[in-house]
XYZ file of C-alpha atoms in Angstrom:
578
model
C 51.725 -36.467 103.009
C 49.138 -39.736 103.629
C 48.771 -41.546 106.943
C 49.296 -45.037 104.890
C 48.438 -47.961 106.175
C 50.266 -50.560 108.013
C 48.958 -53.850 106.106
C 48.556 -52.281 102.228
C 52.356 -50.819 102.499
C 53.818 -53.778 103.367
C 52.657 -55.660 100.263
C 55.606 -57.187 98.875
C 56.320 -59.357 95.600
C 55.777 -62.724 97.492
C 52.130 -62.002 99.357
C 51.021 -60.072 96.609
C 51.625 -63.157 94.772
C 49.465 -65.208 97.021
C 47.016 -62.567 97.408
C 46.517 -63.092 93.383
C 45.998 -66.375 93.916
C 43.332 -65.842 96.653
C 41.204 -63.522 94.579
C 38.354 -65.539 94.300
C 38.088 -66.811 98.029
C 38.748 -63.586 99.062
C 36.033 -61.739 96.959
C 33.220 -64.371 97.645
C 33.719 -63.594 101.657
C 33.707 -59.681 101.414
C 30.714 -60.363 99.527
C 29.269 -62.490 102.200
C 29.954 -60.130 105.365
C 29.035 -56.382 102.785
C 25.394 -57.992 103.346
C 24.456 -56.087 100.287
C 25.268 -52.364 101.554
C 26.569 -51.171 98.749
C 25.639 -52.440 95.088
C 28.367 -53.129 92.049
C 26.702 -50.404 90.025
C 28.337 -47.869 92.781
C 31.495 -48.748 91.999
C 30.821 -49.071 88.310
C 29.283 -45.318 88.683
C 32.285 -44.011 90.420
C 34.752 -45.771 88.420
C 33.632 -44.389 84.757
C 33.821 -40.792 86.871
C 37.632 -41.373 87.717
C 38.145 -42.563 84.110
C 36.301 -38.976 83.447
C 38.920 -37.185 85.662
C 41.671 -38.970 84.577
C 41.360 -38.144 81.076
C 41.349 -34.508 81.618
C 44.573 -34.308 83.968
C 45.819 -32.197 81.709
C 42.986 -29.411 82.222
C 42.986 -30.125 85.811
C 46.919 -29.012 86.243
C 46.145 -25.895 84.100
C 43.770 -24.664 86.255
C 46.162 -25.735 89.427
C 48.465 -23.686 87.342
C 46.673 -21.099 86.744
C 45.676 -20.446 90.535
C 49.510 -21.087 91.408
C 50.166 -17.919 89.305
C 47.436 -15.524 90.197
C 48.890 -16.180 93.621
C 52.438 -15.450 92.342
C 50.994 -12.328 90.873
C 49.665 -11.335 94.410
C 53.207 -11.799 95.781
C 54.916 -9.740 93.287
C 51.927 -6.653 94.037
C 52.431 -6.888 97.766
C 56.033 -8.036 97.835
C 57.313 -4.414 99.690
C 55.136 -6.104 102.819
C 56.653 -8.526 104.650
C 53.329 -9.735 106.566
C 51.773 -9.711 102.529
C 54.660 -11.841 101.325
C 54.532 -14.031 104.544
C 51.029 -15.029 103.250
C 51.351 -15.340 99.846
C 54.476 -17.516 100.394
C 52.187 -19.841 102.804
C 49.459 -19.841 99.989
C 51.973 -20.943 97.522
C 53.523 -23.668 99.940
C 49.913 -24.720 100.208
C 49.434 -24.782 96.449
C 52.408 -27.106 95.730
C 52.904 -29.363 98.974
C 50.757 -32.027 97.234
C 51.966 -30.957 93.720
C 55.286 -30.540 93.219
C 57.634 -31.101 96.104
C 60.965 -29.120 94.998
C 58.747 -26.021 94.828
C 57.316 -26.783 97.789
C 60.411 -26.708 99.850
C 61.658 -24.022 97.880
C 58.649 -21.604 99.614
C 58.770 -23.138 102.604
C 62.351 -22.075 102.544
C 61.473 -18.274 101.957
C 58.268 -18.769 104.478
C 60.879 -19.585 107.109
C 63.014 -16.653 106.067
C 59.996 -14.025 106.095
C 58.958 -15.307 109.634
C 62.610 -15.036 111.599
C 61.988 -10.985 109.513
C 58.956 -10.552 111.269
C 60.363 -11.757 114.363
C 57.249 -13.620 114.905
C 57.772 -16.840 117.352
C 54.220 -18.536 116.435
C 55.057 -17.828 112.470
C 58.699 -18.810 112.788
C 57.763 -22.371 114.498
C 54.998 -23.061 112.397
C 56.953 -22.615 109.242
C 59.552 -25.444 110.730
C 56.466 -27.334 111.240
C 55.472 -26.806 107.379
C 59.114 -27.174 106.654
C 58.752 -31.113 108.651
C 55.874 -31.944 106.990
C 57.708 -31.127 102.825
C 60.794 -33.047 103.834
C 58.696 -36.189 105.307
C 56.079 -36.217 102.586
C 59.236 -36.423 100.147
C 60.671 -39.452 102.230
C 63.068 -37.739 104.024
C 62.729 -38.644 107.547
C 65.118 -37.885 109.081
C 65.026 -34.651 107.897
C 61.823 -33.910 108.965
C 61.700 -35.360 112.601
C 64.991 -33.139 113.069
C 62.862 -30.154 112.051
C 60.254 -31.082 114.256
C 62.490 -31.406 116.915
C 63.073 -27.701 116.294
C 59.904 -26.760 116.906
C 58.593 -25.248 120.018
C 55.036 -26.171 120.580
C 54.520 -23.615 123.513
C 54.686 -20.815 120.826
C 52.050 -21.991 118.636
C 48.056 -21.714 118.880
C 45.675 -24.705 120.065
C 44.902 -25.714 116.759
C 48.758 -25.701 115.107
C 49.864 -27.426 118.293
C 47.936 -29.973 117.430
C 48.742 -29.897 113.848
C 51.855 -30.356 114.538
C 51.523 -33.011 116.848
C 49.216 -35.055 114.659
C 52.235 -34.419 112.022
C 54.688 -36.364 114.501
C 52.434 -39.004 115.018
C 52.109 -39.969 111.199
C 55.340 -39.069 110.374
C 56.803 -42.098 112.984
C 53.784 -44.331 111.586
C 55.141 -43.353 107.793
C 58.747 -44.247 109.568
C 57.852 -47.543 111.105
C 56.659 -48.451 108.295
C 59.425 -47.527 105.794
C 61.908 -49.627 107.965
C 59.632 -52.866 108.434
C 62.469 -53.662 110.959
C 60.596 -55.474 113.685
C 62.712 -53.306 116.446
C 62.462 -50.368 115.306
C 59.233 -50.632 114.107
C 57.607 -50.765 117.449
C 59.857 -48.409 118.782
C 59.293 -45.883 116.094
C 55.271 -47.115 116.275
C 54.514 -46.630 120.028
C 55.823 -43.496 119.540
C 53.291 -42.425 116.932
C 51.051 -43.444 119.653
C 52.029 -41.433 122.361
C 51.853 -38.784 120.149
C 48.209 -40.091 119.317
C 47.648 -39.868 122.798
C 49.122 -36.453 123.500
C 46.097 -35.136 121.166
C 43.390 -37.141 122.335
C 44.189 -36.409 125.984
C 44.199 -32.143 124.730
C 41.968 -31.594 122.119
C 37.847 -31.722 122.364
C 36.174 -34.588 122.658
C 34.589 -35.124 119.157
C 36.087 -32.174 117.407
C 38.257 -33.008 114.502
C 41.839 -33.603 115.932
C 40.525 -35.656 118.518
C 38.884 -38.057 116.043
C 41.813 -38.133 113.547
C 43.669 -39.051 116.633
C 41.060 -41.610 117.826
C 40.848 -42.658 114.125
C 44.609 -43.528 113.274
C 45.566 -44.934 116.760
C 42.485 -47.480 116.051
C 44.167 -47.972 112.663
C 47.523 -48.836 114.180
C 46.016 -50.922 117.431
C 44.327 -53.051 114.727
C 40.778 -52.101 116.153
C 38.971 -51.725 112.606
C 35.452 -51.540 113.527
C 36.243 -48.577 115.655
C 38.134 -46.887 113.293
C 36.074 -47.100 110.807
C 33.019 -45.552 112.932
C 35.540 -43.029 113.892
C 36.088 -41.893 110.333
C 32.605 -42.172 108.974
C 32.215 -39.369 111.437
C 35.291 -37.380 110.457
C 33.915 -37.378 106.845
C 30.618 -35.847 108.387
C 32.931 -32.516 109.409
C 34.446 -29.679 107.824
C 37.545 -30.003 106.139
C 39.814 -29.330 102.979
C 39.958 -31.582 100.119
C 43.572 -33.051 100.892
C 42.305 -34.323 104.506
C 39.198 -35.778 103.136
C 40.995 -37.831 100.392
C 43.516 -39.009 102.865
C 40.331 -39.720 105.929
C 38.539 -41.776 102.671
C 41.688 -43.841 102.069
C 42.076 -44.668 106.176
C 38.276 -45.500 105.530
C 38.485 -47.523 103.175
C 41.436 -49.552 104.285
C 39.331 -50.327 107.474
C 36.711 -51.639 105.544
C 38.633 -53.842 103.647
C 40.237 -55.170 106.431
C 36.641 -55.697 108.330
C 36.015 -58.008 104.426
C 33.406 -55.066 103.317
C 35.084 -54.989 99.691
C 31.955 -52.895 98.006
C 32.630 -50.342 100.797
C 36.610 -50.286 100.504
C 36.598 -50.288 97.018
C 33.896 -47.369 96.855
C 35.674 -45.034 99.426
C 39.145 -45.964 97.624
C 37.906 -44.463 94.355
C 36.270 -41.817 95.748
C 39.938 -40.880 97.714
C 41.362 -41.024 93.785
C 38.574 -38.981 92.435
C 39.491 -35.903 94.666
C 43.024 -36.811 94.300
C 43.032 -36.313 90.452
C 40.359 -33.648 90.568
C 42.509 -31.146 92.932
C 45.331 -32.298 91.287
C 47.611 -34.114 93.874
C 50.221 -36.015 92.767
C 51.695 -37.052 96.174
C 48.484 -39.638 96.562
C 48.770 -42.829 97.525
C 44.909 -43.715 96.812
C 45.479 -44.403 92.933
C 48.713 -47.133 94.244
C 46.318 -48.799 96.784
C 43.191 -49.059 93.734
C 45.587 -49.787 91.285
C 46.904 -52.075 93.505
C 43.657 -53.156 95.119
C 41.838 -54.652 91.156
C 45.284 -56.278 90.095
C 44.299 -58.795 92.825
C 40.641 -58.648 91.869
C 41.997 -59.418 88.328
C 41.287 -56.856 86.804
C 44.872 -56.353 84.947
C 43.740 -53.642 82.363
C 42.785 -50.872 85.057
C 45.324 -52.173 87.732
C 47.911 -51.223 84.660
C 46.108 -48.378 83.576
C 45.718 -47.042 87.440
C 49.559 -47.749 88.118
C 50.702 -45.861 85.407
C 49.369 -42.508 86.361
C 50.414 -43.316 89.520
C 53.882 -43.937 89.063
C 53.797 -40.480 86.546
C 52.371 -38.425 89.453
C 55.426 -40.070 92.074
C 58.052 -38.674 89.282
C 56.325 -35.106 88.349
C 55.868 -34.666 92.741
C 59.506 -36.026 93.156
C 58.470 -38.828 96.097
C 61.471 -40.922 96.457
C 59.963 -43.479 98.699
C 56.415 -43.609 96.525
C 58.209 -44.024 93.696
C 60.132 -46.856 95.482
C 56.685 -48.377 96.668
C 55.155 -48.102 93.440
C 58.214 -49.775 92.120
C 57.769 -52.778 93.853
C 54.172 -53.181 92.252
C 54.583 -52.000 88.720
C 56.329 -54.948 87.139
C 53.882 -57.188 89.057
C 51.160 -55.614 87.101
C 53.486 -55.213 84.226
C 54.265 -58.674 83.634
C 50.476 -59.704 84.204
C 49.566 -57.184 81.028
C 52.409 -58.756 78.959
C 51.028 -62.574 79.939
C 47.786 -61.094 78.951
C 49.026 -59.466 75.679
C 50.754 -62.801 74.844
C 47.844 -64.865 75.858
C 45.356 -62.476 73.390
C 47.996 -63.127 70.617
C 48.309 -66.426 70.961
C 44.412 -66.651 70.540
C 44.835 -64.152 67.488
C 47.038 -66.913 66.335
C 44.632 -69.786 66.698
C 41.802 -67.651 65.310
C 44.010 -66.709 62.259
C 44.512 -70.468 61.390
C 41.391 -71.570 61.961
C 39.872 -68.374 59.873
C 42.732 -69.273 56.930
C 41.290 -73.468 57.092
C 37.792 -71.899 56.455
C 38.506 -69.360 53.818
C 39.717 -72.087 51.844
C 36.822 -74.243 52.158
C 34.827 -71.321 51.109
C 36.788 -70.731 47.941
C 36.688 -74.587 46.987
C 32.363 -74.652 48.178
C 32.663 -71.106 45.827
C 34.195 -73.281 42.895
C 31.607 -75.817 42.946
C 29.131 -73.209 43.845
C 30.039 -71.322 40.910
C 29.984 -74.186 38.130
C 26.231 -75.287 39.617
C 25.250 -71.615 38.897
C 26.084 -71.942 35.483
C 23.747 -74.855 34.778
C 21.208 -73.426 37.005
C 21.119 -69.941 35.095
C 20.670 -71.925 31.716
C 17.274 -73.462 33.666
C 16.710 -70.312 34.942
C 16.243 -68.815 31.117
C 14.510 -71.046 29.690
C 11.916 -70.952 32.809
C 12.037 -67.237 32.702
C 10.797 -67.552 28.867
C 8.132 -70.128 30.044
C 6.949 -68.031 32.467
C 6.801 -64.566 30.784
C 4.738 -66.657 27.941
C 2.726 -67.568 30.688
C 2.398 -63.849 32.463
C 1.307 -62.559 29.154
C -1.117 -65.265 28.492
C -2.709 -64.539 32.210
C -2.394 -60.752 31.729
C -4.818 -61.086 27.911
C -7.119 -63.538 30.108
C -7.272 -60.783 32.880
C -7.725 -58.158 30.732
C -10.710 -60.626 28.985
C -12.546 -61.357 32.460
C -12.142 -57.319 33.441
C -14.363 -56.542 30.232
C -16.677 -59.436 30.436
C -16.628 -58.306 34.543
C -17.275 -54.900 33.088
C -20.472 -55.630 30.290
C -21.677 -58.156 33.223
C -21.892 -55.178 34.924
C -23.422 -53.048 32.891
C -25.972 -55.752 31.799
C -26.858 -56.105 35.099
C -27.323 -51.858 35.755
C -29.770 -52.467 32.176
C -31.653 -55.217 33.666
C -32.169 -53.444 37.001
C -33.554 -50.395 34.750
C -35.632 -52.202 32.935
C -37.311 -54.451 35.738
C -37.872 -51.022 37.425
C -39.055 -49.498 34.162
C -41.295 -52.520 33.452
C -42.185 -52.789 37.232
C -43.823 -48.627 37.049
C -45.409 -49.562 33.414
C -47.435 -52.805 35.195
C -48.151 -50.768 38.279
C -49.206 -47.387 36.524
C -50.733 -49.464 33.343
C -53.400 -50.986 36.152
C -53.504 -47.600 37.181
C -54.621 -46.298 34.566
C -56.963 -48.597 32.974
C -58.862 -48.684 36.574
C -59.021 -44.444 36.706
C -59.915 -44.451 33.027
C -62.727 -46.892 33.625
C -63.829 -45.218 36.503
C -64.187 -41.892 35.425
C -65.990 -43.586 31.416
C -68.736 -44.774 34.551
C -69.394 -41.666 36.442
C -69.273 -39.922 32.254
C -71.897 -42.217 31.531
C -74.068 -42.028 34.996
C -73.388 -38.528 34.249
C -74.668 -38.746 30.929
C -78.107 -40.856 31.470
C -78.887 -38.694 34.245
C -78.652 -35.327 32.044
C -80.546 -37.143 29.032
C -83.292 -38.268 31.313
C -83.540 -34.982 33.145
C -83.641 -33.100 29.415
C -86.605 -35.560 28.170
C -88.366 -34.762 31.329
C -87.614 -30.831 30.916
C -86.204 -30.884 34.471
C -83.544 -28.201 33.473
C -82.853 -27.491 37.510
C -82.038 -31.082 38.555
C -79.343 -31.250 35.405
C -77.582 -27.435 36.485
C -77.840 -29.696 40.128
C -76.154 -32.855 39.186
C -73.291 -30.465 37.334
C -73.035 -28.529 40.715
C -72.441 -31.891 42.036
C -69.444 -32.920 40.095
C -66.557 -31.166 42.424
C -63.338 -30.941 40.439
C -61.020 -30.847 43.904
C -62.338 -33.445 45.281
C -61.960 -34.977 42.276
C -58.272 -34.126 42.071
C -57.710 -35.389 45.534
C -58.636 -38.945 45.217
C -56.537 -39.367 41.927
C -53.753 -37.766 43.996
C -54.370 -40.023 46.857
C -54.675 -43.200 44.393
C -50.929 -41.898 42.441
C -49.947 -41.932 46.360
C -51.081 -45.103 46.582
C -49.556 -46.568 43.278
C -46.226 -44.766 44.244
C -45.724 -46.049 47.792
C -46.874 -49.681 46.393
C -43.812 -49.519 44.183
C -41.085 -47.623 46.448
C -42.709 -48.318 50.083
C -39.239 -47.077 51.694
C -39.141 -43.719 49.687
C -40.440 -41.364 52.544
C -37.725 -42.698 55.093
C -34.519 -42.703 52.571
C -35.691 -38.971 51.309
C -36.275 -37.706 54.858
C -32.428 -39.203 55.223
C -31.391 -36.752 52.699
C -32.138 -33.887 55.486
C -31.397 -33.450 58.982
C -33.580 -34.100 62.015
C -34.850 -30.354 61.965
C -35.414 -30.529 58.131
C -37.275 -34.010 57.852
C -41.027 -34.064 56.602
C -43.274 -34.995 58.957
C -46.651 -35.871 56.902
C -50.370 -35.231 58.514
C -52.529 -37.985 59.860
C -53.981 -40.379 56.805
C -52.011 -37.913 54.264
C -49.424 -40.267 52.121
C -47.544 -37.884 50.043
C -47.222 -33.598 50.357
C -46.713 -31.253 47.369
C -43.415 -31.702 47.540
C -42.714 -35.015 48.256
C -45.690 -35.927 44.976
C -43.016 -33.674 42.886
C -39.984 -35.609 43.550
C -42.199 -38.897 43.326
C -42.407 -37.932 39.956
C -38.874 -36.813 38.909
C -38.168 -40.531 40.185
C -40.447 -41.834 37.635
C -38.266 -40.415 35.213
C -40.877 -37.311 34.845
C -37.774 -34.062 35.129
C -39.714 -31.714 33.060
C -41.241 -28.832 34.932
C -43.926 -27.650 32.798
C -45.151 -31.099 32.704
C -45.122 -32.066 36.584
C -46.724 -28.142 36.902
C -49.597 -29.831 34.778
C -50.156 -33.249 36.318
C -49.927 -31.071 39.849
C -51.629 -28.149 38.698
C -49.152 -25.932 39.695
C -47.478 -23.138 37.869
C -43.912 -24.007 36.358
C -42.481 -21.361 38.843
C -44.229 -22.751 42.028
C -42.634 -25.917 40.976
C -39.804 -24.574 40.551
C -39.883 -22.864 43.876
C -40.524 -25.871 45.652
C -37.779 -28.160 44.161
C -35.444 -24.896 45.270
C -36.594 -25.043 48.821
C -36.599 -28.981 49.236
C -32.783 -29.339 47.876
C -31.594 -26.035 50.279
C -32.867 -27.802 53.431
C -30.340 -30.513 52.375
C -27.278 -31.535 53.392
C -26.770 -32.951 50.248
C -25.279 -30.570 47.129
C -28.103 -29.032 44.723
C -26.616 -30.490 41.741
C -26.580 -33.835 43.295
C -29.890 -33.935 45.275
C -32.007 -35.193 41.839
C -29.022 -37.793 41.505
C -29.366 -39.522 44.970
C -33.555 -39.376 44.446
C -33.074 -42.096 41.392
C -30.859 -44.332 43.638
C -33.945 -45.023 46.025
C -34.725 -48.288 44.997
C -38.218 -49.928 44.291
C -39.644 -52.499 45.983
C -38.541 -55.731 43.675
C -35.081 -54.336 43.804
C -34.748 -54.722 47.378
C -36.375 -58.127 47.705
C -33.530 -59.295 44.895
């Protein structure tokens, strides 16, 4: 059974009426004094989890079912012990107080029954107290407070004395409430807060029962700021699921009432949460929310929230919730069918107006049609036009490619043969100048051996042949085809050393233009590839030759069968300035 409050069960057809029509006012001041506390995407957080939990109610009651009859099983084991049964019938009791209530006062029944067998005065008095507390929380009253009046609080412990007289106290709230009749609701009120009194004035200061106590009185007295302090601590202590739903639902009334909406609503939902979690259908938290966004407007989950509510009320067998709810539903009810009638009504409109325009299309689609006609004859004939064309353009491309192509090629011949004709200038100079040379120093060489035989001076002429040193000789024509070479290909050095890495490079003495083996590729680039006759220019043997070309092209980076290759792509000297 919930301590409900005063103001939200009052709510009749009339002020929830006005209420609906003070939505907006209302909402912009909670707003205002919240100061931000709490942001929407809480409440939108906690909302999708209760639409979680409410779509697996089903799986929720199985496993309340299933516990229900592992404890049944326990019974039947221990059922020859009276203390065993004694418990298991308070575990059961426990199990279906908030479930289902005819089962619920059938095992409070047999608790009653095993206590007066055990002759036990504590267990027999707090089994009427359990016995008060089924019959109230079905909305029998008078019932319950007849029980209670049964009870003898001297033979109970601190803690069910208390219990029990924190049961009184809420069960003459529930009753003042239930009557609304101004006399006997301050008689029946002022009794719930003596008893409110009674506990404060006995228990701890601080402990639990004193703050429920301190907590509800504060509810009743109208003194919402202390109330709510007193249950933010409450929720700070220990305590079973079905006392901190119904502390989160005092909660969260006070902070509607102190126009903190954010904080009510939050706290309201999270009451529901455990509520549908654990299973209990005698809630009033789901009402009160349901209750709470019909206000706010929002009809879908108001109608959605009332439903399961109203199905919980039945399946727990509440008279007096079911009676509450009663009074709401076809509020909400007839808000859903204004909406429903409202959405079809715009349906309608939509329908029409849709109907209007698919006609237009279909007439636009006539004309549409007829002009597509005409325009695919255009479109042929173009077509045609323009496929002459494409072929005409594709034989001209194909044209300029070749001409592109021979231009090409032309151009690689012309390059060739300005190179070609470029060496024969250079090396034709050449060679007339070392050809007339060498006819001078024949002749010198001549005069001087014809004089010397005349004069019989057969030393001076074995002298002046002694004279005539074939290396040296060799040298200077070497150093003059140097000469020549770099004259026509000044960068060849530099883009053959790039052929090689830094460690591989040739690095060529003092006043030296060429080495060996530089001289033999000079050659190749000439055009001259034929061992045997670079061996004889050189004066090498064809296998030292061929050694050296070996060595040279395995220092490389680049491939042996492409090393020759990238030696004719150095370019001479008239190449690069064109």
């Amino acid at each position: 059974m919930y301590a409900t409050p005063v103001a939200i069960e009052k709510l009749n057809l009339k002020n929830i009426k006005y209420l609906a029509r003070c939505t907006f006012i209302i909402t912009a001041l909670f707003l205002f004094f919240q100061g931000g506390r709490v942001s929407a995407s809480t409440v939108d957080s906690l909302q999708k989890v209760l639409s979680s939990r409410l779509s697996q109610r089903a799986a929720y009651d199985q496993k309340k079912v299933a516990a229900i009859d592992s404890i049944r099983k326990d019974l039947n084991r221990n059922y020859a012990s009276p203390q065993q049964r004694y418990q298991n019938y308070d575990r059961l009791l426990d199990a279906y107080k908030s479930y289902i209530h005819d089962s619920a006062y059938v095992y409070c029944k047999k608790l009653n029954h095993t206590a007066r067998l055990l002759n036990d005065p504590k267990k027999i008095n707090l089994s009427k107290v359990k016995m008060g507390f089924v019959l109230i929380s079905a909305g029998m009253f008078k019932e319950g407070l007849d029980t209670l009046k049964l009870v003898d609080g001297n033979k109970l412990d601190e803690k069910d004395r208390l219990g029990y007289l924190f049961l009184q106290a809420r069960s003459h709230f529930d009753l003042a409430d239930y009557d609304r009749i101004s006399d006997y609701f301050v008689s029946y009120n002022q009794i719930g807060l003596n008893y409110c009194d009674s506990i404060m004035k006995d228990a701890q200061k601080g402990s639990y029962e004193y703050l429920a106590a301190e907590g509800l009185k504060s509810i009743r007295q109208q003194k919402y700021l202390k109330a709510s302090r007193v249950y933010e601590q409450i929720l700070n202590l220990k305590q079973s699921y079905q006392d901190s739903a119904i502390n989160l639902s005092c909660l969260s009334f006070t902070y509607f009432e102190l126009k903190k909406a954010n904080l009510g609503l939050e706290n309201l939902i999270r009451a529901a949460i455990i509520d549908n979690t654990h299973s209990t259908k005698e809630g009033v938290a789901l009402t009160n929310l349901a209750n709470y966004l019909y206000q706010q407007g929002d009809i879908k989950r108001a109608f959605t929230y009332i439903n399961y509510a109203i199905d919980d009320a039945i399946f727990y067998g509440a008279r007096h919730r079911e009676a509450q709810i009663s009074n709401i539903m076809p509020i909400i009810q007839s808000e859903k069918v204004n909406g429903i009638e409202k959405e079809k009504s715009r349906l309608t409109v939509y329908a029409s107006t849709i109907t209007v325009l698919v006609i237009i299309v279909i007439i636009f689609a006539f004309i549409t049609l007829r002009q597509l006609g005409k325009l695919r004859k255009a479109d042929r004939l173009i077509v045609e036009k323009n496929t002459d064309l494409n072929n005409a353009n594709h034989s001209l491309k194909t044209l300029i490619l070749e001409l592109d192509k021979s231009n090409k090629s032309l151009s690689r011949i012309n390059n060739k043969l300005d190179e070609a004709n470029l060496i024969k200038d250079e090396y034709i100079g050449y060679f007339f100048n070392m050809h007339s040379s060498y006819i001078d120093k024949i002749d010198k060489l001549k005069r001087a051996i014809e004089k010397n035989i005349k004069t019989q001076q057969f030393s001076e002429i074995s002298y002046i042949l002694n004279k005539l040193n074939i290396n040296v000789e060799r040298e200077n024509l070497f150093y003059s085809f140097d000469e020549v070479f770099l004259n026509l290909f000044p960068e060849f050095i530099g883009d053959f050393n790039a052929l090689f890495e830094d460690n591989n490079r040739i690095e060529l003495q003092q006043h030296k233009l060429l080495n060996t083996e530089l001289r033999i590729f000079a050659l190749i680039r000439l055009g001259i590839n034929d061992n045997e006759t670079i061996a004889k220019i050189l004066n090498y043997s064809v296998n030292t030759i061929y050694t050296y070309k070996t060595k040279v092209k395995n220092r490389s980076f680049i491939p042996n069968d492409e090393f020759e290759h990238k030696i004719m792509q150095i370019r001479a000297v008239r190449e690069v300035v064109e």
